[in-house]
Amino acid sequence: MEIPSIKVIAFDADDTLWVNETFFRKAEEDFCELVSAYLPKEEANKLLFEIEMQNLGLYGYGIKPFTLSLIEAAIKITNGNMDIALVETLIERGKKMLQEPVELIDGIEETLEYLSKKYRLVMATKGDLLDQERKLIKSGLEKYFHHIEIVSDKTEKQYQKLVDHLDIDKSEFLMVGNSLKSDILPVLNIGAYAFHIPFHTTWVHEVYNGTIDHPNFKSLTHSKELLHYL
């Protein structure tokens, strides 16, 4: 079944084009181990998440905000008595994350190559501008995209602005991503199409436990399944 009206397909970046969340989960585990002498790991992880949520409106998404939250959490957990070496370790952990190699999601490049011959492709993601640009360049996928959109957050307003900027009708827009909360629901709410391709791990903040029953929604298991509809 093809969707004849689609003219533009937008792809989320992190955990849709390349692996991302895995690095954050590993960093969280390392952090909880580093402060385990002060607080049990489960409690340390809970506190870290609470601090991330408090800082989200101020710092936004990405590795640099995450690193600042790591340092703040460590200060709270140790009551300000931590060794400066711990701060240095956390800063280095953040830098290491920023230099990780870009690992493409299986099959994504072949899918983009095929679709780019029939549609305008857009990368639509949130996060730190410099880091997302770095990953895009290192990924080798930049050549497939007509437009790059990096925003502080994904909302109905932002998606509508993107559709307007692309000079298309909402019925001609399809979003593909791994987050039901950020990539799917806001897009369906403006009347466009949204296809979900889950990643094996999801940040707690992005988890959506509801059921989606919408004619413009599809749930896939692999990017190549897009070719059945496009």
PDB file of C-alpha atoms in Angstrom:
ATOM      1  CA  MET A   1       0.000   0.000   0.000  1.00  0.00           C
ATOM      2  CA  GLU A   2       1.539   3.293  -1.096  1.00  0.00           C
ATOM      3  CA  ILE A   3       0.708   6.760   0.229  1.00  0.00           C
ATOM      4  CA  PRO A   4       0.465   8.801  -2.995  1.00  0.00           C
ATOM      5  CA  SER A   5       0.315  12.234  -1.367  1.00  0.00           C
ATOM      6  CA  ILE A   6       3.751  12.149   0.323  1.00  0.00           C
ATOM      7  CA  LYS A   7       6.320  14.598  -1.060  1.00  0.00           C
ATOM      8  CA  VAL A   8       8.685  15.039   1.908  1.00  0.00           C
ATOM      9  CA  ILE A   9       9.967  12.427   4.361  1.00  0.00           C
ATOM     10  CA  ALA A  10      11.637  13.645   7.547  1.00  0.00           C
ATOM     11  CA  PHE A  11      13.892  11.392   9.602  1.00  0.00           C
ATOM     12  CA  ASP A  12      14.794  11.747  13.236  1.00  0.00           C
ATOM     13  CA  ALA A  13      18.563  11.438  13.782  1.00  0.00           C
ATOM     14  CA  ASP A  14      19.476   9.845  17.135  1.00  0.00           C
ATOM     15  CA  ASP A  15      18.535   6.152  17.242  1.00  0.00           C
ATOM     16  CA  THR A  16      16.808   6.420  13.860  1.00  0.00           C
ATOM     17  CA  LEU A  17      19.800   7.201  11.629  1.00  0.00           C
ATOM     18  CA  TRP A  18      22.556   6.286  14.094  1.00  0.00           C
ATOM     19  CA  VAL A  19      23.054   4.801  17.557  1.00  0.00           C
ATOM     20  CA  ASN A  20      22.871   7.348  20.383  1.00  0.00           C
ATOM     21  CA  GLU A  21      20.985   6.268  23.513  1.00  0.00           C
ATOM     22  CA  THR A  22      23.404   3.395  24.160  1.00  0.00           C
ATOM     23  CA  PHE A  23      26.184   5.886  24.941  1.00  0.00           C
ATOM     24  CA  PHE A  24      24.008   7.734  27.466  1.00  0.00           C
ATOM     25  CA  ARG A  25      22.983   4.535  29.238  1.00  0.00           C
ATOM     26  CA  LYS A  26      26.639   3.477  29.541  1.00  0.00           C
ATOM     27  CA  ALA A  27      27.577   6.921  30.900  1.00  0.00           C
ATOM     28  CA  GLU A  28      24.787   6.679  33.477  1.00  0.00           C
ATOM     29  CA  GLU A  29      26.030   3.263  34.593  1.00  0.00           C
ATOM     30  CA  ASP A  30      29.583   4.588  34.912  1.00  0.00           C
ATOM     31  CA  PHE A  31      28.359   7.594  36.899  1.00  0.00           C
ATOM     32  CA  CYS A  32      26.400   5.437  39.354  1.00  0.00           C
ATOM     33  CA  GLU A  33      29.478   3.276  39.839  1.00  0.00           C
ATOM     34  CA  LEU A  34      31.656   6.336  40.497  1.00  0.00           C
ATOM     35  CA  VAL A  35      29.354   7.626  43.259  1.00  0.00           C
ATOM     36  CA  SER A  36      28.340   4.218  44.650  1.00  0.00           C
ATOM     37  CA  ALA A  37      30.320   4.853  47.851  1.00  0.00           C
ATOM     38  CA  TYR A  38      27.931   7.730  48.620  1.00  0.00           C
ATOM     39  CA  LEU A  39      24.592   6.462  47.310  1.00  0.00           C
ATOM     40  CA  PRO A  40      23.182   3.133  46.016  1.00  0.00           C
ATOM     41  CA  LYS A  41      23.231   2.938  42.239  1.00  0.00           C
ATOM     42  CA  GLU A  42      19.457   2.907  41.771  1.00  0.00           C
ATOM     43  CA  GLU A  43      19.018   6.015  43.933  1.00  0.00           C
ATOM     44  CA  ALA A  44      21.896   7.785  42.190  1.00  0.00           C
ATOM     45  CA  ASN A  45      20.343   7.097  38.799  1.00  0.00           C
ATOM     46  CA  LYS A  46      16.970   8.398  40.012  1.00  0.00           C
ATOM     47  CA  LEU A  47      18.552  11.605  41.326  1.00  0.00           C
ATOM     48  CA  LEU A  48      20.458  12.114  38.075  1.00  0.00           C
ATOM     49  CA  PHE A  49      17.234  11.822  36.065  1.00  0.00           C
ATOM     50  CA  GLU A  50      15.455  14.309  38.330  1.00  0.00           C
ATOM     51  CA  ILE A  51      18.273  16.814  37.837  1.00  0.00           C
ATOM     52  CA  GLU A  52      18.206  16.277  34.062  1.00  0.00           C
ATOM     53  CA  MET A  53      14.481  17.042  34.038  1.00  0.00           C
ATOM     54  CA  GLN A  54      15.000  20.183  36.145  1.00  0.00           C
ATOM     55  CA  ASN A  55      17.693  21.383  33.746  1.00  0.00           C
ATOM     56  CA  LEU A  56      15.938  20.476  30.509  1.00  0.00           C
ATOM     57  CA  GLY A  57      14.176  23.803  30.069  1.00  0.00           C
ATOM     58  CA  LEU A  58      17.416  25.682  30.709  1.00  0.00           C
ATOM     59  CA  TYR A  59      20.022  23.545  28.935  1.00  0.00           C
ATOM     60  CA  GLY A  60      18.016  21.628  26.343  1.00  0.00           C
ATOM     61  CA  TYR A  61      18.972  18.180  25.008  1.00  0.00           C
ATOM     62  CA  GLY A  62      22.402  16.759  24.248  1.00  0.00           C
ATOM     63  CA  ILE A  63      25.695  15.556  25.649  1.00  0.00           C
ATOM     64  CA  LYS A  64      26.879  18.901  27.028  1.00  0.00           C
ATOM     65  CA  PRO A  65      23.692  19.453  29.099  1.00  0.00           C
ATOM     66  CA  PHE A  66      23.956  15.828  30.234  1.00  0.00           C
ATOM     67  CA  THR A  67      27.535  16.397  31.392  1.00  0.00           C
ATOM     68  CA  LEU A  68      26.513  19.453  33.404  1.00  0.00           C
ATOM     69  CA  SER A  69      23.762  17.395  35.025  1.00  0.00           C
ATOM     70  CA  LEU A  70      26.287  14.676  35.892  1.00  0.00           C
ATOM     71  CA  ILE A  71      28.444  17.218  37.704  1.00  0.00           C
ATOM     72  CA  GLU A  72      25.473  18.765  39.520  1.00  0.00           C
ATOM     73  CA  ALA A  73      24.235  15.333  40.589  1.00  0.00           C
ATOM     74  CA  ALA A  74      27.679  14.407  41.879  1.00  0.00           C
ATOM     75  CA  ILE A  75      27.801  17.618  43.943  1.00  0.00           C
ATOM     76  CA  LYS A  76      24.427  16.825  45.518  1.00  0.00           C
ATOM     77  CA  ILE A  77      25.208  13.171  46.147  1.00  0.00           C
ATOM     78  CA  THR A  78      28.498  13.992  47.895  1.00  0.00           C
ATOM     79  CA  ASN A  79      27.130  17.086  49.668  1.00  0.00           C
ATOM     80  CA  GLY A  80      29.805  19.116  47.884  1.00  0.00           C
ATOM     81  CA  ASN A  81      32.640  17.066  49.349  1.00  0.00           C
ATOM     82  CA  MET A  82      33.728  15.222  46.220  1.00  0.00           C
ATOM     83  CA  ASP A  83      37.309  15.221  45.053  1.00  0.00           C
ATOM     84  CA  ILE A  84      38.064  17.523  42.125  1.00  0.00           C
ATOM     85  CA  ALA A  85      39.304  14.425  40.304  1.00  0.00           C
ATOM     86  CA  LEU A  86      35.679  13.232  40.095  1.00  0.00           C
ATOM     87  CA  VAL A  87      34.694  16.453  38.321  1.00  0.00           C
ATOM     88  CA  GLU A  88      37.563  15.971  35.897  1.00  0.00           C
ATOM     89  CA  THR A  89      36.459  12.372  35.288  1.00  0.00           C
ATOM     90  CA  LEU A  90      32.899  13.468  34.487  1.00  0.00           C
ATOM     91  CA  ILE A  91      34.097  16.201  32.126  1.00  0.00           C
ATOM     92  CA  GLU A  92      36.313  13.698  30.333  1.00  0.00           C
ATOM     93  CA  ARG A  93      33.361  11.293  30.141  1.00  0.00           C
ATOM     94  CA  GLY A  94      31.342  13.970  28.362  1.00  0.00           C
ATOM     95  CA  LYS A  95      34.194  14.721  25.958  1.00  0.00           C
ATOM     96  CA  LYS A  96      34.526  11.023  25.179  1.00  0.00           C
ATOM     97  CA  MET A  97      30.839  10.844  24.290  1.00  0.00           C
ATOM     98  CA  LEU A  98      31.278  13.779  21.910  1.00  0.00           C
ATOM     99  CA  GLN A  99      34.047  11.891  20.123  1.00  0.00           C
ATOM    100  CA  GLU A 100      32.383   8.505  19.811  1.00  0.00           C
ATOM    101  CA  PRO A 101      32.312   7.040  16.294  1.00  0.00           C
ATOM    102  CA  VAL A 102      28.997   7.280  14.464  1.00  0.00           C
ATOM    103  CA  GLU A 103      27.392   3.842  14.139  1.00  0.00           C
ATOM    104  CA  LEU A 104      24.636   3.772  11.531  1.00  0.00           C
ATOM    105  CA  ILE A 105      21.404   1.915  12.195  1.00  0.00           C
ATOM    106  CA  ASP A 106      21.322  -1.267  10.108  1.00  0.00           C
ATOM    107  CA  GLY A 107      19.900  -0.710   6.622  1.00  0.00           C
ATOM    108  CA  ILE A 108      19.313   3.031   6.991  1.00  0.00           C
ATOM    109  CA  GLU A 109      21.745   4.194   4.297  1.00  0.00           C
ATOM    110  CA  GLU A 110      20.287   1.842   1.680  1.00  0.00           C
ATOM    111  CA  THR A 111      16.810   3.075   2.580  1.00  0.00           C
ATOM    112  CA  LEU A 112      17.815   6.743   2.322  1.00  0.00           C
ATOM    113  CA  GLU A 113      19.584   6.175  -0.976  1.00  0.00           C
ATOM    114  CA  TYR A 114      16.456   4.636  -2.490  1.00  0.00           C
ATOM    115  CA  LEU A 115      13.988   7.160  -1.073  1.00  0.00           C
ATOM    116  CA  SER A 116      16.133  10.192  -1.987  1.00  0.00           C
ATOM    117  CA  LYS A 117      15.529   9.412  -5.650  1.00  0.00           C
ATOM    118  CA  LYS A 118      11.745   9.744  -5.227  1.00  0.00           C
ATOM    119  CA  TYR A 119      11.224  12.227  -2.386  1.00  0.00           C
ATOM    120  CA  ARG A 120      12.712  15.263  -0.688  1.00  0.00           C
ATOM    121  CA  LEU A 121      14.343  13.977   2.494  1.00  0.00           C
ATOM    122  CA  VAL A 122      14.776  16.047   5.648  1.00  0.00           C
ATOM    123  CA  MET A 123      16.719  15.353   8.829  1.00  0.00           C
ATOM    124  CA  ALA A 124      14.589  16.704  11.682  1.00  0.00           C
ATOM    125  CA  THR A 125      16.134  16.323  15.118  1.00  0.00           C
ATOM    126  CA  LYS A 126      16.533  18.027  18.449  1.00  0.00           C
ATOM    127  CA  GLY A 127      19.669  18.537  20.501  1.00  0.00           C
ATOM    128  CA  ASP A 128      22.924  20.432  20.378  1.00  0.00           C
ATOM    129  CA  LEU A 129      23.556  22.056  16.973  1.00  0.00           C
ATOM    130  CA  LEU A 130      27.326  21.473  16.914  1.00  0.00           C
ATOM    131  CA  ASP A 131      27.078  17.837  18.015  1.00  0.00           C
ATOM    132  CA  GLN A 132      24.284  16.943  15.603  1.00  0.00           C
ATOM    133  CA  GLU A 133      26.113  18.584  12.706  1.00  0.00           C
ATOM    134  CA  ARG A 134      29.264  16.668  13.667  1.00  0.00           C
ATOM    135  CA  LYS A 135      27.436  13.349  13.689  1.00  0.00           C
ATOM    136  CA  LEU A 136      25.715  14.065  10.389  1.00  0.00           C
ATOM    137  CA  ILE A 137      29.016  14.834   8.662  1.00  0.00           C
ATOM    138  CA  LYS A 138      30.755  11.792  10.177  1.00  0.00           C
ATOM    139  CA  SER A 139      27.819   9.564   9.237  1.00  0.00           C
ATOM    140  CA  GLY A 140      28.236  10.178   5.516  1.00  0.00           C
ATOM    141  CA  LEU A 141      24.450  10.599   5.201  1.00  0.00           C
ATOM    142  CA  GLU A 142      24.372  14.357   4.586  1.00  0.00           C
ATOM    143  CA  LYS A 143      24.233  13.907   0.799  1.00  0.00           C
ATOM    144  CA  TYR A 144      20.789  12.331   0.988  1.00  0.00           C
ATOM    145  CA  PHE A 145      19.063  15.268   2.690  1.00  0.00           C
ATOM    146  CA  HIS A 146      17.438  18.243   1.032  1.00  0.00           C
ATOM    147  CA  HIS A 147      17.112  20.128   4.328  1.00  0.00           C
ATOM    148  CA  ILE A 148      18.473  19.864   7.894  1.00  0.00           C
ATOM    149  CA  GLU A 149      16.330  20.981  10.829  1.00  0.00           C
ATOM    150  CA  ILE A 150      17.879  20.995  14.339  1.00  0.00           C
ATOM    151  CA  VAL A 151      15.557  22.346  17.022  1.00  0.00           C
ATOM    152  CA  SER A 152      15.587  22.715  20.810  1.00  0.00           C
ATOM    153  CA  ASP A 153      12.497  20.505  21.113  1.00  0.00           C
ATOM    154  CA  LYS A 154       9.957  18.762  18.895  1.00  0.00           C
ATOM    155  CA  THR A 155       6.489  20.210  19.273  1.00  0.00           C
ATOM    156  CA  GLU A 156       3.396  20.563  17.103  1.00  0.00           C
ATOM    157  CA  LYS A 157       4.361  24.192  16.523  1.00  0.00           C
ATOM    158  CA  GLN A 158       7.857  23.231  15.352  1.00  0.00           C
ATOM    159  CA  TYR A 159       6.536  20.575  12.978  1.00  0.00           C
ATOM    160  CA  GLN A 160       3.973  22.972  11.539  1.00  0.00           C
ATOM    161  CA  LYS A 161       6.727  25.554  10.987  1.00  0.00           C
ATOM    162  CA  LEU A 162       8.775  22.904   9.177  1.00  0.00           C
ATOM    163  CA  VAL A 163       5.848  21.951   6.933  1.00  0.00           C
ATOM    164  CA  ASP A 164       5.222  25.620   6.148  1.00  0.00           C
ATOM    165  CA  HIS A 165       8.917  26.200   5.438  1.00  0.00           C
ATOM    166  CA  LEU A 166       8.949  23.262   3.024  1.00  0.00           C
ATOM    167  CA  ASP A 167       5.921  24.818   1.286  1.00  0.00           C
ATOM    168  CA  ILE A 168       3.854  21.637   1.367  1.00  0.00           C
ATOM    169  CA  ASP A 169       0.537  20.570   2.814  1.00  0.00           C
ATOM    170  CA  LYS A 170       0.561  18.553   6.037  1.00  0.00           C
ATOM    171  CA  SER A 171      -0.883  15.596   4.089  1.00  0.00           C
ATOM    172  CA  GLU A 172       2.332  15.589   2.013  1.00  0.00           C
ATOM    173  CA  PHE A 173       4.623  15.219   5.047  1.00  0.00           C
ATOM    174  CA  LEU A 174       5.817  11.994   6.685  1.00  0.00           C
ATOM    175  CA  MET A 175       7.952  11.815   9.847  1.00  0.00           C
ATOM    176  CA  VAL A 176       9.993   8.699  10.673  1.00  0.00           C
ATOM    177  CA  GLY A 177      11.475   8.225  14.121  1.00  0.00           C
ATOM    178  CA  ASN A 178      12.018   6.056  17.182  1.00  0.00           C
ATOM    179  CA  SER A 179      10.270   8.219  19.783  1.00  0.00           C
ATOM    180  CA  LEU A 180       6.482   8.043  20.009  1.00  0.00           C
ATOM    181  CA  LYS A 181       6.494  11.118  22.219  1.00  0.00           C
ATOM    182  CA  SER A 182       8.687  13.362  20.037  1.00  0.00           C
ATOM    183  CA  ASP A 183       8.544  11.957  16.511  1.00  0.00           C
ATOM    184  CA  ILE A 184       5.042  10.541  16.231  1.00  0.00           C
ATOM    185  CA  LEU A 185       2.338  12.129  18.401  1.00  0.00           C
ATOM    186  CA  PRO A 186       3.027  15.826  17.562  1.00  0.00           C
ATOM    187  CA  VAL A 187       3.094  14.986  13.843  1.00  0.00           C
ATOM    188  CA  LEU A 188      -0.180  13.062  13.948  1.00  0.00           C
ATOM    189  CA  ASN A 189      -1.715  15.932  15.899  1.00  0.00           C
ATOM    190  CA  ILE A 190      -1.086  18.369  13.037  1.00  0.00           C
ATOM    191  CA  GLY A 191      -2.610  15.967  10.522  1.00  0.00           C
ATOM    192  CA  ALA A 192       0.554  14.622   8.878  1.00  0.00           C
ATOM    193  CA  TYR A 193       1.850  11.039   8.612  1.00  0.00           C
ATOM    194  CA  ALA A 194       4.181   9.394  11.160  1.00  0.00           C
ATOM    195  CA  PHE A 195       5.937   6.009  11.064  1.00  0.00           C
ATOM    196  CA  HIS A 196       7.521   4.570  14.205  1.00  0.00           C
ATOM    197  CA  ILE A 197      10.687   2.437  14.096  1.00  0.00           C
ATOM    198  CA  PRO A 198      11.578   1.616  17.723  1.00  0.00           C
ATOM    199  CA  PHE A 199      15.147   1.395  19.007  1.00  0.00           C
ATOM    200  CA  HIS A 200      16.026  -1.296  21.533  1.00  0.00           C
ATOM    201  CA  THR A 201      16.451   1.222  24.354  1.00  0.00           C
ATOM    202  CA  THR A 202      14.555   4.453  25.035  1.00  0.00           C
ATOM    203  CA  TRP A 203      15.282   7.295  27.439  1.00  0.00           C
ATOM    204  CA  VAL A 204      12.698   7.350  30.234  1.00  0.00           C
ATOM    205  CA  HIS A 205      11.677  10.911  29.310  1.00  0.00           C
ATOM    206  CA  GLU A 206      10.723   9.740  25.804  1.00  0.00           C
ATOM    207  CA  VAL A 207       8.639   6.742  26.884  1.00  0.00           C
ATOM    208  CA  TYR A 208       4.952   6.774  25.914  1.00  0.00           C
ATOM    209  CA  ASN A 209       2.801   3.959  27.269  1.00  0.00           C
ATOM    210  CA  GLY A 210      -0.437   4.800  25.497  1.00  0.00           C
ATOM    211  CA  THR A 211      -1.948   3.142  22.427  1.00  0.00           C
ATOM    212  CA  ILE A 212      -1.926   4.928  19.075  1.00  0.00           C
ATOM    213  CA  ASP A 213      -4.880   4.288  16.778  1.00  0.00           C
ATOM    214  CA  HIS A 214      -4.616   6.704  13.883  1.00  0.00           C
ATOM    215  CA  PRO A 215      -5.041   6.221  10.107  1.00  0.00           C
ATOM    216  CA  ASN A 216      -1.793   8.133   9.428  1.00  0.00           C
ATOM    217  CA  PHE A 217       0.305   5.962  11.758  1.00  0.00           C
ATOM    218  CA  LYS A 218       2.368   2.856  11.032  1.00  0.00           C
ATOM    219  CA  SER A 219       4.591   0.843  13.362  1.00  0.00           C
ATOM    220  CA  LEU A 220       7.582  -0.791  11.651  1.00  0.00           C
ATOM    221  CA  THR A 221      10.501  -2.910  12.826  1.00  0.00           C
ATOM    222  CA  HIS A 222      13.130  -1.895  10.248  1.00  0.00           C
ATOM    223  CA  SER A 223      13.727   1.095   7.984  1.00  0.00           C
ATOM    224  CA  LYS A 224      13.525  -1.059   4.853  1.00  0.00           C
ATOM    225  CA  GLU A 225       9.847  -1.667   5.617  1.00  0.00           C
ATOM    226  CA  LEU A 226       9.292   1.943   4.568  1.00  0.00           C
ATOM    227  CA  LEU A 227       9.661   0.803   0.986  1.00  0.00           C
ATOM    228  CA  HIS A 228       6.395  -1.155   1.266  1.00  0.00           C
ATOM    229  CA  TYR A 229       4.518   2.140   1.659  1.00  0.00           C
ATOM    230  CA  LEU A 230       6.641   4.581  -0.368  1.00  0.00           C
TER     231      LEU A 230
END
